[in-house]
Amino acid sequence: MAETILKARHITKLFPGMKALDDVDFDLQEGEVHILVGENGAGKSTLAKVILGAYKAEEGEVTFDNEVVKFNGTKEALAKGIVAVYQEFTLVPHISVAQNIFLNREYRTKLGLIDHKRMEREAQRLMESLNCEYIDVKSHVKTLSVAEQQMVEIAKALSFKPRVMVFDEPTATLSEREVDSLFAQIHRLKKEGIGIVYVSHRMQEFPLIGDRITILRDGVKIKTVDIDACSNEELVNMMVGRDVSQVYVRTQNEHTGTALRTQNLCDYKGKVKNVSISVRRGEIVGIAGLVGAGRTETAELLYGIEPVKSGDVFINEKNVLPKCPQNAVKLGIGLVSEDRKLQGLALDESIALNTVAVSLKKVFPNFFISNKKINEIALDYKKRLRIATTSVNKACKYLSGGNQQKVVLAKWLSFNPDILIFDEPTRGIDVAAKMEIYGLMDRLASEGKAIIMISSELPEVIGMSDRIYIMHEGEIVDEIRRGSEEFNSESIGARMMLGTGGTEDAEK
Amino acid sequence: MKAKRLFGEIKSSKVFYSLVGLIVLIIISAVIAPNFRTVDNLITIFRQASILLVLSAGLTAVLLTGGMDLSVGATAGFVGCICARMMKEGVPILAAFAIGILIGMIVGIVNGFLAGILPSFIATYGTNWVLGGLAIIVMQGAVIYDLPKNFTQIGVGHTGPVSNLIIIAVIVVVVIYILLQRTTYGRQVYAYGSNPVAAKYSAVPMKRIMVSSFMMCSMCAGLAGMLITARLNAADAAMGDSYGLQTVAAVVIGGTSMLGGEGGVVGTVIGSLILTIIVNVMNLKGISSFAQGMVVGIVIIAMVLFDTYTKRKQERSAV
């Protein structure tokens, strides 16, 4: 029986307006890959950050090597050998691989100058231990591929002589082949007795690398199970926590006339290739795909954020071209953008000002505004969307994620566009707020709005959409209707991953 | 009840600390300099503040969008010079005045477009040099004086008991206040400054907002340049130089954030008064003008430090 390196007991972590972790237990053995799984906002990254010392838990304790530790920041955790391999790369692009690995702790010569030779030698040794000697440690990081950068990231982590490594969604940006080589590395690290915490929501990966799996939901630990002792369905049920049909409400309503249609849409970056989609009034159309499949890019083309290279957009069968967001808005297109903090809201400004951000000119066509009217509108939406706040004059930064998202929705509802694109509308918000947003989308569709929904959460796309386009590396590879035999997570998930459409399968 | 709410609102706004600073300054000044308390001196302060007010009210809009305009001093100098030159060449006062405003507008458009491509403080630092150079070319190295009396009256005359300069400053401040607080344009300026990315995604016309705020700023600078010329009854290529950074100081001391989205004209009025009173009191106490720059610098640092500190505290208590 392997030794337990790390034990976390009764961990509770509070964020403004929500309990991110509630009395969670977790432990990790030597040479084990322990997967943390859960929906977005379930608390898996938060737990990882508590282990790494990035967050301080309000309650509970972490034991490392049978010794209670209280980390004050990641540096202290690092000193004990607990390192992270982050999802977003933390490498500096304009300096060499070796300099990156030893950033801020460079070897020095006797004169106190940086000892490049020694650093390069050590870096070379690390890369060799990862079977990556083909990566030149003198080359700049920006010249490396994403997978190579990930290897450098791992090499950097190894240079700390870790006992525990935390991988946060490491495969999100990797191609299949790159994933294979990453997994080979993880297996090797395992054999050396390193304990690995693996945060992910890609279920198909779990049997390939995992030993045990801990399911979190809404900040609560549901269960820890052996990887072989649990089927995918059981996992999903534990993650979602209820019969999926209860969460999603989709009333059957009539679809009338095509509101928006695109033909062979392409962008300049090569992220969107010949995309032809359509959405009718009263219809919710989902776009499923992996991160980087070109879904957000398609939305941004339609909303005029990025320029269209070729192809056509038709609104109500009229050929138009949204050149900029003002243009798109005039054409009746709204975008609930992916990143509400960066793109959705002016966080320092009041709920009221954010609510009227798009509709300002519509509400006050005569240039002069009335603060009273703005407040009335904001209060109306606060009531309708049940935004939990004491005052609409409060800055948005003080709201919880779910309530912030509701303000973004209020911003669009007050403008009332005919076509609404929802890009990851429920990312990082709690289940109650999610359900309200689903209800709202359903109501909007029933009122005759045309809705496009982009989401990485398959259950959500399947639960809400009348029709689903599957996108893979910039192309639409398939289209599946509700009611068809393939309208399920297995078929859609497989196509998202592999990029093969039903029709192509038939040809084979 | 209403008073209490009003007080709460003032206290939570960024203006509060500037206002406290102004009041403390007035009390100290009144104690240490008996001649500060005279009606005459108060009128002098307002008159002295008026040109700075015109400049800084315009600059407020630019700072609110998150931009910076370092060229206001040179714009004022250039417009003042060209206006003086034109009047000397026989151009009617009204026409010269209108052309001066127009030049300000053009400078603003250029600044605004450049600011769309470069960081605005670098772009306007460049235009500051260009305009300074142009002013010298216009003046051919000389000083113009003895301007038409009807023109200089704008700077030194009174309407009723009130100095013309004060009247003009008040009008400019009120117009800009209304533009920023009571129009869709103003709300968009705040939205832009607070989060440009979100503003873009909210279909705020980014370029138009940016260019128009720079335009407003440079028009104010042009107007201020002509007021300076009228008051001095002379024009000199360097006359706007000392105003450039003072204007930035007035806006910042007034609590408008250099990062955009926070602050407003009310704060700028307070900031301008603070700066003017400091100089006024130092003059009254006979403190050398050499030390004045240093004191102003210390006040700027102190105000911004205080502001950063209270903001951090506020945020901590809110979380």
PDB file of N, CA, C and O in Angstrom, chain A residues 4 17 66 81 88 98 225 232 252 264 267 272 286 315 380 392 406 445:
ATOM      1  N   THR A   4       0.305   7.751   1.941  1.00  0.00           N
ATOM      2  CA  THR A   4      -0.472   8.953   1.641  1.00  0.00           C
ATOM      3  C   THR A   4       0.412  10.183   1.849  1.00  0.00           C
ATOM      4  O   THR A   4       0.961  10.368   2.923  1.00  0.00           O
ATOM      5  N   GLY A  17     -20.258  36.131  -1.750  1.00  0.00           N
ATOM      6  CA  GLY A  17     -21.521  35.692  -2.325  1.00  0.00           C
ATOM      7  C   GLY A  17     -21.651  34.204  -2.565  1.00  0.00           C
ATOM      8  O   GLY A  17     -22.686  33.740  -3.000  1.00  0.00           O
ATOM      9  N   ASN A  66       2.228  13.746   6.817  1.00  0.00           N
ATOM     10  CA  ASN A  66       1.769  13.611   8.206  1.00  0.00           C
ATOM     11  C   ASN A  66       2.056  14.833   9.070  1.00  0.00           C
ATOM     12  O   ASN A  66       2.189  14.724  10.278  1.00  0.00           O
ATOM     13  N   GLY A  81       7.600  21.038  -2.224  1.00  0.00           N
ATOM     14  CA  GLY A  81       7.530  20.154  -3.380  1.00  0.00           C
ATOM     15  C   GLY A  81       6.129  19.969  -3.934  1.00  0.00           C
ATOM     16  O   GLY A  81       5.812  18.945  -4.529  1.00  0.00           O
ATOM     17  N   GLU A  88      -3.226  27.796 -18.238  1.00  0.00           N
ATOM     18  CA  GLU A  88      -2.678  28.865 -19.057  1.00  0.00           C
ATOM     19  C   GLU A  88      -1.172  28.828 -18.809  1.00  0.00           C
ATOM     20  O   GLU A  88      -0.723  28.716 -17.689  1.00  0.00           O
ATOM     21  N   ALA A  98      15.674  27.527 -21.137  1.00  0.00           N
ATOM     22  CA  ALA A  98      16.449  27.388 -19.904  1.00  0.00           C
ATOM     23  C   ALA A  98      16.171  28.553 -18.962  1.00  0.00           C
ATOM     24  O   ALA A  98      15.982  28.366 -17.757  1.00  0.00           O
ATOM     25  N   VAL A 225     -14.106   7.617  -5.746  1.00  0.00           N
ATOM     26  CA  VAL A 225     -14.258   6.227  -6.183  1.00  0.00           C
ATOM     27  C   VAL A 225     -13.026   5.789  -6.962  1.00  0.00           C
ATOM     28  O   VAL A 225     -12.288   6.624  -7.493  1.00  0.00           O
ATOM     29  N   ASN A 232     -19.489   5.858 -16.792  1.00  0.00           N
ATOM     30  CA  ASN A 232     -19.645   7.245 -17.206  1.00  0.00           C
ATOM     31  C   ASN A 232     -20.987   7.832 -16.780  1.00  0.00           C
ATOM     32  O   ASN A 232     -21.059   8.971 -16.346  1.00  0.00           O
ATOM     33  N   GLN A 252     -41.946  23.238 -26.201  1.00  0.00           N
ATOM     34  CA  GLN A 252     -42.085  23.107 -27.648  1.00  0.00           C
ATOM     35  C   GLN A 252     -42.782  24.354 -28.159  1.00  0.00           C
ATOM     36  O   GLN A 252     -43.867  24.689 -27.718  1.00  0.00           O
ATOM     37  N   ASN A 264     -20.843  29.839 -45.979  1.00  0.00           N
ATOM     38  CA  ASN A 264     -19.389  29.736 -46.180  1.00  0.00           C
ATOM     39  C   ASN A 264     -18.604  30.856 -45.505  1.00  0.00           C
ATOM     40  O   ASN A 264     -17.724  31.453 -46.099  1.00  0.00           O
ATOM     41  N   ASP A 267     -13.003  33.539 -41.575  1.00  0.00           N
ATOM     42  CA  ASP A 267     -12.340  34.704 -40.982  1.00  0.00           C
ATOM     43  C   ASP A 267     -10.894  34.756 -41.479  1.00  0.00           C
ATOM     44  O   ASP A 267     -10.449  33.891 -42.235  1.00  0.00           O
ATOM     45  N   VAL A 272     -12.253  30.053 -38.484  1.00  0.00           N
ATOM     46  CA  VAL A 272     -13.603  29.791 -38.955  1.00  0.00           C
ATOM     47  C   VAL A 272     -13.514  29.473 -40.444  1.00  0.00           C
ATOM     48  O   VAL A 272     -13.049  30.290 -41.225  1.00  0.00           O
ATOM     49  N   GLY A 286     -27.808  25.078 -30.886  1.00  0.00           N
ATOM     50  CA  GLY A 286     -26.571  24.939 -30.125  1.00  0.00           C
ATOM     51  C   GLY A 286     -25.384  24.786 -31.054  1.00  0.00           C
ATOM     52  O   GLY A 286     -25.511  24.232 -32.136  1.00  0.00           O
ATOM     53  N   ILE A 315     -29.738  38.222 -42.848  1.00  0.00           N
ATOM     54  CA  ILE A 315     -30.681  38.408 -41.749  1.00  0.00           C
ATOM     55  C   ILE A 315     -32.044  38.647 -42.380  1.00  0.00           C
ATOM     56  O   ILE A 315     -32.191  39.541 -43.227  1.00  0.00           O
ATOM     57  N   ASP A 380     -36.472  47.365 -12.758  1.00  0.00           N
ATOM     58  CA  ASP A 380     -37.381  46.450 -13.434  1.00  0.00           C
ATOM     59  C   ASP A 380     -36.674  45.128 -13.737  1.00  0.00           C
ATOM     60  O   ASP A 380     -37.191  44.046 -13.447  1.00  0.00           O
ATOM     61  N   VAL A 392     -29.455  49.098  -7.174  1.00  0.00           N
ATOM     62  CA  VAL A 392     -28.951  49.013  -8.550  1.00  0.00           C
ATOM     63  C   VAL A 392     -27.825  50.009  -8.778  1.00  0.00           C
ATOM     64  O   VAL A 392     -27.243  50.061  -9.854  1.00  0.00           O
ATOM     65  N   LYS A 406     -26.509  37.831 -14.801  1.00  0.00           N
ATOM     66  CA  LYS A 406     -27.871  38.335 -14.977  1.00  0.00           C
ATOM     67  C   LYS A 406     -27.858  39.794 -15.418  1.00  0.00           C
ATOM     68  O   LYS A 406     -28.718  40.221 -16.176  1.00  0.00           O
ATOM     69  N   ALA A 445     -37.089  32.173 -26.556  1.00  0.00           N
ATOM     70  CA  ALA A 445     -37.372  31.426 -27.781  1.00  0.00           C
ATOM     71  C   ALA A 445     -38.880  31.378 -28.027  1.00  0.00           C
ATOM     72  O   ALA A 445     -39.341  31.574 -29.150  1.00  0.00           O
TER      73      ALA A 445
END
